Amino acid sequence: MSGALTEQKLTGHDKSPSFYKGTFIAIAVWLILVMSFGWWISHAIVKAEIDRLADSTDYEASTTAHVMDRVFTEMSSIANMMAGHADVIQLAARYRTDHPDFAGMTRQQRAVEFTRDPLVRKVGDVMNGLAGDLGYARIYMNNMSDDTVTASNWAEPDSIVGMIYAGRPYLLNALRTGKGSSFGIARLNKTPSYFVASRIDNQNNEPLGSVTVKFDAPDVASYLVGRHIAFIVNRQGRVITSSTPDFMLRNVAPLLPEGTVLPPDGEEEPGDPLDVRTLSDPVRDNSWLVEGKPYLVERQSLKGTDYQLFTLASLETLAVMQRHHFVVAGIIGLFGIVLIVLASQVMKQIMMRRQDELYAANYDVLTDLPNRRAILVELDRLFTLAKRSQQWVFVVFIDLDGFKAINDTYGHEVGDKFLVDVGKRLSSGLRESDMLGRLGGDEFIMIGRVSPSNVGNQEAHIAAMRNRLMPLLIGSYIFESCRFDYSGASIGIACVDPFVNSVKTALREADQLMYADKKRRRETE
């Protein structure tokens, strides 16, 4: 049987394996595309989000640093202003040092002695007004004996008037250099606070004492506004003000530049350390893991202080975002797979229908042999090939004698089975290059090529072919409902030169030879 028709016959009714393979490849390619494109899109979105967070963090850090610079500058300005106030200078000159009798008094007794002086009360009232207007915890004045002469809370039960603040670094620095500042825990209410002090001088620039502005850290934290976490850190790495209570008074020394962390000064504790480490897979250079959570960290120095402002933008949303991207990619991938499967099934049905149509157009439904149309197409092809290969073409017409009698005697169902059996028997005698078909009714045809060496003795070759085919048909035919012996068919064999004859003449010659054989068989019966 011809290679083209053989391929068509083998694949005409079952395209499932190739469709399954094609569908699998399409799904694999689709998933690769979705994963690749999804990763690229996700990476781009995450990068854009990181850039946005970085810009937001940088802006918020700069803005907050500017605000805190103004806060500390204002504290220093208020301390300087009060230190230069005429009443404050007069009061400091009056109580430059404690009276010797004060050493044996309690704080309350010293407070009674000081507050008897109207000037003490007057200056205290001025300080109280300023502290109330500016939100400071306290403003107070100390003399050279470190005793508090007056304060903004002089009239309150928790007044610090008469309190000795010996050894406080901000007071020592103020008396020595003119100004001092520090962070510490207040002795009375244990509140973390900022202290800024300015020296009081007389006309001869001799120190008389100092004025201190105290601003509690919880109140300072109200200036750390924004959507990100912000906190102020001292040189020991301790968080001295934070927008979130979780970080307050903890130590984040690893966030400070290497070599800038100072050892504890003995004044304040360094604080319990937070778990701070660099990310194993940093999204940016300034990304850190703080207490197990990822952050972008921006650092700003605060002017006129030893403090650093840190702004932390949480990166936890990135993991959520990436999970969402994964889910969306999965949904898209699944949706695509469903579409591919549906499309492949539709294409499979279309292709199978098309194959069935092609098969029906080229094969006999009953015997599953090539039909007249396929035989004629193949015969044209054989003529072309034979011309190229210098071969001849043979055409064999086979007409089943007595077929009508079989139909009439045993019925058309047996007749059909007989035709199928004939097709199988004839097919068993084909060479690989030969082709057998059914022209219709009880007529079969076989075509093929023959080498020129066999053409010289044409009659012997035709006789050999007849002798090969005739025994295939002669014999007993056994079916479920009957059994009969068959004496054979009429055969016409034409062997033609394609350069001399046409397809039409070859068919006509074979047909004539078949009728001649039929006549001869009838005469011999």
Tab-separated table of C-alpha atoms in Angstrom, residues 115-401:
chain	number	residue	atom	x	y	z
A	115	THR	CA	9.764	80.390	97.792
A	116	ARG	CA	9.417	83.032	100.499
A	117	ASP	CA	11.255	85.290	98.065
A	118	PRO	CA	8.768	86.986	95.686
A	119	LEU	CA	11.397	86.994	92.949
A	120	VAL	CA	11.630	83.187	93.181
A	121	ARG	CA	7.883	82.957	92.703
A	122	LYS	CA	7.882	85.546	89.912
A	123	VAL	CA	10.598	83.807	87.898
A	124	GLY	CA	8.922	80.432	88.576
A	125	ASP	CA	5.638	81.778	87.205
A	126	VAL	CA	7.374	82.968	84.034
A	127	MET	CA	8.945	79.528	83.640
A	128	ASN	CA	5.580	77.864	84.266
A	129	GLY	CA	3.930	79.952	81.560
A	130	LEU	CA	6.616	79.084	79.027
A	131	ALA	CA	6.578	75.405	79.938
A	132	GLY	CA	2.801	75.279	79.584
A	133	ASP	CA	2.781	77.089	76.256
A	134	LEU	CA	5.550	74.961	74.752
A	135	GLY	CA	4.600	71.619	76.265
A	136	TYR	CA	7.799	71.210	78.273
A	137	ALA	CA	7.780	69.032	81.363
A	138	ARG	CA	9.687	71.615	83.382
A	139	ILE	CA	11.945	74.671	83.299
A	140	TYR	CA	14.117	75.291	86.340
A	141	MET	CA	17.143	77.245	87.598
A	142	ASN	CA	20.090	75.853	89.570
A	143	ASN	CA	22.758	77.793	91.436
A	144	MET	CA	26.463	77.038	91.724
A	145	SER	CA	25.692	74.632	94.558
A	146	ASP	CA	23.528	72.532	92.151
A	147	ASP	CA	20.489	73.518	94.213
A	148	THR	CA	17.219	74.234	92.393
A	149	VAL	CA	16.347	77.843	93.317
A	150	THR	CA	13.111	78.053	91.317
A	151	ALA	CA	11.152	75.972	88.817
A	152	SER	CA	8.025	76.044	86.691
A	153	ASN	CA	6.320	73.738	89.202
A	154	TRP	CA	7.393	75.701	92.306
A	155	ALA	CA	3.782	75.887	93.583
A	156	GLU	CA	2.956	72.212	92.966
A	157	PRO	CA	3.159	69.359	95.492
A	158	ASP	CA	5.828	67.688	93.380
A	159	SER	CA	7.951	70.844	93.210
A	160	ILE	CA	11.645	70.303	92.643
A	161	VAL	CA	12.645	73.587	94.299
A	162	GLY	CA	15.364	72.764	96.802
A	163	MET	CA	16.413	69.589	94.938
A	164	ILE	CA	20.197	69.121	94.726
A	165	TYR	CA	21.265	67.915	91.226
A	166	ALA	CA	24.933	67.343	91.929
A	167	GLY	CA	26.954	65.589	89.246
A	168	ARG	CA	24.429	65.936	86.439
A	169	PRO	CA	26.474	66.104	83.205
A	170	TYR	CA	24.270	68.663	81.481
A	171	LEU	CA	24.658	71.054	84.503
A	172	LEU	CA	28.429	70.512	84.694
A	173	ASN	CA	28.809	71.147	80.949
A	174	ALA	CA	26.607	74.246	81.118
A	175	LEU	CA	28.742	75.776	83.903
A	176	ARG	CA	31.964	74.784	82.131
A	177	THR	CA	31.181	75.580	78.478
A	178	GLY	CA	27.996	77.652	78.595
A	179	LYS	CA	25.625	74.933	77.421
A	180	GLY	CA	24.894	71.316	78.174
A	181	SER	CA	22.447	68.610	77.179
A	182	SER	CA	21.755	64.968	77.886
A	183	PHE	CA	19.112	62.306	78.022
A	184	GLY	CA	18.253	60.662	81.292
A	185	ILE	CA	15.604	59.207	83.587
A	186	ALA	CA	14.068	61.796	85.883
A	187	ARG	CA	14.741	61.075	89.520
A	188	LEU	CA	11.271	61.863	90.841
A	189	ASN	CA	8.799	60.503	88.256
A	190	LYS	CA	11.239	58.125	86.507
A	191	THR	CA	10.263	59.542	83.120
A	192	PRO	CA	12.832	59.402	80.289
A	193	SER	CA	13.547	63.012	79.422
A	194	TYR	CA	15.778	65.412	77.510
A	195	PHE	CA	17.660	68.096	79.397
A	196	VAL	CA	19.087	71.245	77.786
A	197	ALA	CA	20.863	73.762	80.037
A	198	SER	CA	22.384	77.266	79.530
A	199	ARG	CA	24.731	79.110	81.897
A	200	ILE	CA	23.691	82.295	83.689
A	201	ASP	CA	26.462	84.923	83.645
A	202	ASN	CA	26.782	88.287	85.380
A	203	GLN	CA	28.094	91.426	83.718
A	204	ASN	CA	31.657	90.223	84.286
A	205	ASN	CA	30.889	86.907	82.554
A	206	GLU	CA	31.180	85.088	85.819
A	207	PRO	CA	28.912	82.029	86.128
A	208	LEU	CA	26.002	82.386	88.531
A	209	GLY	CA	24.176	79.130	87.791
A	210	SER	CA	22.137	77.605	84.962
A	211	VAL	CA	18.670	77.343	83.485
A	212	THR	CA	17.453	73.898	82.336
A	213	VAL	CA	14.636	72.981	79.985
A	214	LYS	CA	13.272	69.449	80.523
A	215	PHE	CA	11.215	67.799	77.761
A	216	ASP	CA	9.812	64.322	78.505
A	217	ALA	CA	10.476	61.700	75.854
A	218	PRO	CA	6.788	60.580	75.570
A	219	ASP	CA	5.916	64.199	74.683
A	220	VAL	CA	8.798	64.414	72.213
A	221	ALA	CA	7.472	61.229	70.589
A	222	SER	CA	4.397	63.149	69.454
A	223	TYR	CA	6.669	64.892	66.923
A	224	LEU	CA	7.647	61.533	65.421
A	225	VAL	CA	4.635	61.381	63.173
A	226	GLY	CA	4.233	59.473	59.923
A	227	ARG	CA	3.298	56.051	58.621
A	228	HIS	CA	6.686	54.542	59.449
A	229	ILE	CA	8.400	53.743	62.738
A	230	ALA	CA	10.736	56.498	63.941
A	231	PHE	CA	13.040	56.622	66.948
A	232	ILE	CA	15.955	58.651	68.302
A	233	VAL	CA	19.125	56.871	69.382
A	234	ASN	CA	21.991	58.129	71.551
A	235	ARG	CA	25.681	57.381	71.078
A	236	GLN	CA	25.396	54.155	73.083
A	237	GLY	CA	22.748	52.859	70.689
A	238	ARG	CA	19.878	53.245	73.159
A	239	VAL	CA	16.472	54.260	71.838
A	240	ILE	CA	15.625	57.377	73.847
A	241	THR	CA	12.416	58.302	72.031
A	242	SER	CA	10.249	56.113	69.830
A	243	SER	CA	6.989	56.345	67.958
A	244	THR	CA	6.278	52.776	69.069
A	245	PRO	CA	6.576	51.654	72.719
A	246	ASP	CA	8.144	48.323	71.692
A	247	PHE	CA	11.474	50.007	70.852
A	248	MET	CA	11.597	52.505	73.724
A	249	LEU	CA	14.780	52.287	75.860
A	250	ARG	CA	15.997	49.233	73.915
A	251	ASN	CA	19.419	49.104	72.271
A	252	VAL	CA	19.913	49.084	68.499
A	253	ALA	CA	23.664	49.658	68.376
A	254	PRO	CA	24.153	47.510	65.198
A	255	LEU	CA	22.220	50.157	63.259
A	256	LEU	CA	24.784	52.840	64.106
A	257	PRO	CA	27.794	53.325	61.793
A	258	GLU	CA	30.662	51.035	62.660
A	259	GLY	CA	33.088	52.603	65.116
A	260	THR	CA	30.688	55.315	66.327
A	261	VAL	CA	29.105	53.462	69.256
A	262	LEU	CA	30.363	54.716	72.617
A	263	PRO	CA	30.581	52.592	75.763
A	264	PRO	CA	28.114	53.265	78.622
A	265	ASP	CA	28.843	56.620	80.332
A	266	GLY	CA	27.729	55.465	83.754
A	267	GLU	CA	24.846	57.923	83.739
A	268	GLU	CA	22.267	55.758	82.029
A	269	GLU	CA	21.866	52.049	81.231
A	270	PRO	CA	22.547	50.975	77.607
A	271	GLY	CA	19.176	49.187	77.434
A	272	ASP	CA	18.276	45.634	76.510
A	273	PRO	CA	19.414	44.917	72.944
A	274	LEU	CA	16.929	44.352	70.171
A	275	ASP	CA	17.588	41.489	67.767
A	276	VAL	CA	19.091	43.467	64.884
A	277	ARG	CA	20.791	41.814	61.927
A	278	THR	CA	21.245	42.286	58.230
A	279	LEU	CA	18.880	40.474	55.882
A	280	SER	CA	20.290	37.283	54.371
A	281	ASP	CA	18.795	38.347	51.030
A	282	PRO	CA	18.726	42.150	51.237
A	283	VAL	CA	16.351	43.962	48.910
A	284	ARG	CA	18.489	47.104	49.331
A	285	ASP	CA	21.698	48.045	51.126
A	286	ASN	CA	19.773	49.612	53.998
A	287	SER	CA	17.477	46.666	54.702
A	288	TRP	CA	17.610	45.093	58.154
A	289	LEU	CA	15.870	42.438	60.198
A	290	VAL	CA	14.688	43.877	63.527
A	291	GLU	CA	13.068	41.468	65.975
A	292	GLY	CA	12.523	39.065	63.097
A	293	LYS	CA	10.748	41.608	60.890
A	294	PRO	CA	12.241	43.145	57.719
A	295	TYR	CA	12.619	46.917	57.444
A	296	LEU	CA	14.133	49.584	55.231
A	297	VAL	CA	16.159	51.824	57.538
A	298	GLU	CA	17.048	55.500	56.981
A	299	ARG	CA	19.400	57.316	59.370
A	300	GLN	CA	19.651	61.078	59.928
A	301	SER	CA	21.942	62.980	62.293
A	302	LEU	CA	20.169	65.576	64.443
A	303	LYS	CA	21.894	68.962	64.357
A	304	GLY	CA	23.487	70.240	67.524
A	305	THR	CA	23.139	66.882	69.296
A	306	ASP	CA	24.860	63.503	69.478
A	307	TYR	CA	21.617	61.800	68.570
A	308	GLN	CA	20.600	59.893	65.443
A	309	LEU	CA	17.101	59.673	64.006
A	310	PHE	CA	16.113	56.327	62.476
A	311	THR	CA	13.069	55.779	60.278
A	312	LEU	CA	11.985	52.179	59.617
A	313	ALA	CA	9.618	51.200	56.819
A	314	SER	CA	8.191	47.703	57.173
A	315	LEU	CA	8.860	45.302	54.284
A	316	GLU	CA	6.362	42.699	55.491
A	317	THR	CA	3.879	43.848	52.851
A	318	LEU	CA	6.297	42.601	50.178
A	319	ALA	CA	5.821	38.985	51.232
A	320	VAL	CA	2.038	39.464	51.208
A	321	MET	CA	2.298	41.140	47.805
A	322	GLN	CA	4.402	38.300	46.420
A	323	ARG	CA	1.918	35.744	47.765
A	324	HIS	CA	-0.876	37.629	46.024
A	325	HIS	CA	1.166	37.635	42.823
A	326	PHE	CA	1.686	33.877	43.172
A	327	VAL	CA	-2.045	33.316	43.665
A	328	VAL	CA	-2.910	35.523	40.677
A	329	ALA	CA	-0.314	33.761	38.523
A	330	GLY	CA	-1.738	30.417	39.645
A	331	ILE	CA	-5.267	31.493	38.735
A	332	ILE	CA	-4.099	32.780	35.348
A	333	GLY	CA	-2.103	29.594	34.783
A	334	LEU	CA	-5.070	27.406	35.732
A	335	PHE	CA	-7.430	29.457	33.573
A	336	GLY	CA	-5.004	29.129	30.652
A	337	ILE	CA	-4.727	25.367	31.179
A	338	VAL	CA	-8.511	25.051	31.111
A	339	LEU	CA	-8.662	27.082	27.892
A	340	ILE	CA	-5.845	25.019	26.342
A	341	VAL	CA	-7.574	21.752	27.252
A	342	LEU	CA	-10.898	22.978	25.921
A	343	ALA	CA	-9.287	24.350	22.767
A	344	SER	CA	-7.352	21.130	22.235
A	345	GLN	CA	-10.544	19.112	22.577
A	346	VAL	CA	-12.274	21.347	20.061
A	347	MET	CA	-9.307	21.103	17.708
A	348	LYS	CA	-9.208	17.362	18.240
A	349	GLN	CA	-12.842	17.047	17.264
A	350	ILE	CA	-12.315	19.283	14.229
A	351	MET	CA	-9.211	17.398	13.139
A	352	MET	CA	-10.780	14.007	13.716
A	353	ARG	CA	-13.842	15.075	11.774
A	354	ARG	CA	-11.573	16.312	9.019
A	355	GLN	CA	-9.590	13.069	9.116
A	356	ASP	CA	-12.806	11.081	9.027
A	357	GLU	CA	-13.946	13.082	6.035
A	358	LEU	CA	-10.621	12.532	4.288
A	359	TYR	CA	-10.715	8.864	5.213
A	360	ALA	CA	-14.265	8.462	3.963
A	361	ALA	CA	-13.291	10.197	0.728
A	362	ASN	CA	-10.404	7.793	0.119
A	363	TYR	CA	-11.437	4.432	1.639
A	364	ASP	CA	-14.182	1.948	1.144
A	365	VAL	CA	-16.387	1.790	4.212
A	366	LEU	CA	-17.014	-1.944	3.949
A	367	THR	CA	-13.586	-3.406	3.206
A	368	ASP	CA	-11.439	-0.594	4.588
A	369	LEU	CA	-9.513	-0.623	1.293
A	370	PRO	CA	-8.690	2.452	-0.817
A	371	ASN	CA	-11.653	3.434	-2.996
A	372	ARG	CA	-11.815	4.405	-6.677
A	373	ARG	CA	-10.794	8.016	-5.989
A	374	ALA	CA	-7.734	7.035	-3.950
A	375	ILE	CA	-6.704	4.418	-6.518
A	376	LEU	CA	-6.846	6.907	-9.380
A	377	VAL	CA	-4.841	9.499	-7.432
A	378	GLU	CA	-2.252	6.889	-6.512
A	379	LEU	CA	-2.112	5.618	-10.094
A	380	ASP	CA	-1.268	9.114	-11.315
A	381	ARG	CA	1.501	9.248	-8.737
A	382	LEU	CA	2.818	5.822	-9.760
A	383	PHE	CA	3.014	6.923	-13.398
A	384	THR	CA	5.098	9.931	-12.367
A	385	LEU	CA	7.409	7.832	-10.185
A	386	ALA	CA	7.756	5.152	-12.836
A	387	LYS	CA	8.871	7.711	-15.390
A	388	ARG	CA	11.532	8.976	-13.011
A	389	SER	CA	12.768	5.501	-12.107
A	390	GLN	CA	12.492	4.063	-15.653
A	391	GLN	CA	9.955	1.490	-14.453
A	392	TRP	CA	6.628	0.189	-15.781
A	393	VAL	CA	3.226	0.238	-14.124
A	394	PHE	CA	0.908	-2.719	-13.786
A	395	VAL	CA	-2.864	-2.563	-13.241
A	396	VAL	CA	-4.843	-5.626	-12.122
A	397	PHE	CA	-8.621	-5.712	-12.432
A	398	ILE	CA	-10.339	-8.392	-10.302
A	399	ASP	CA	-14.011	-9.171	-10.772
A	400	LEU	CA	-15.632	-11.663	-8.356
A	401	ASP	CA	-17.475	-14.215	-10.459
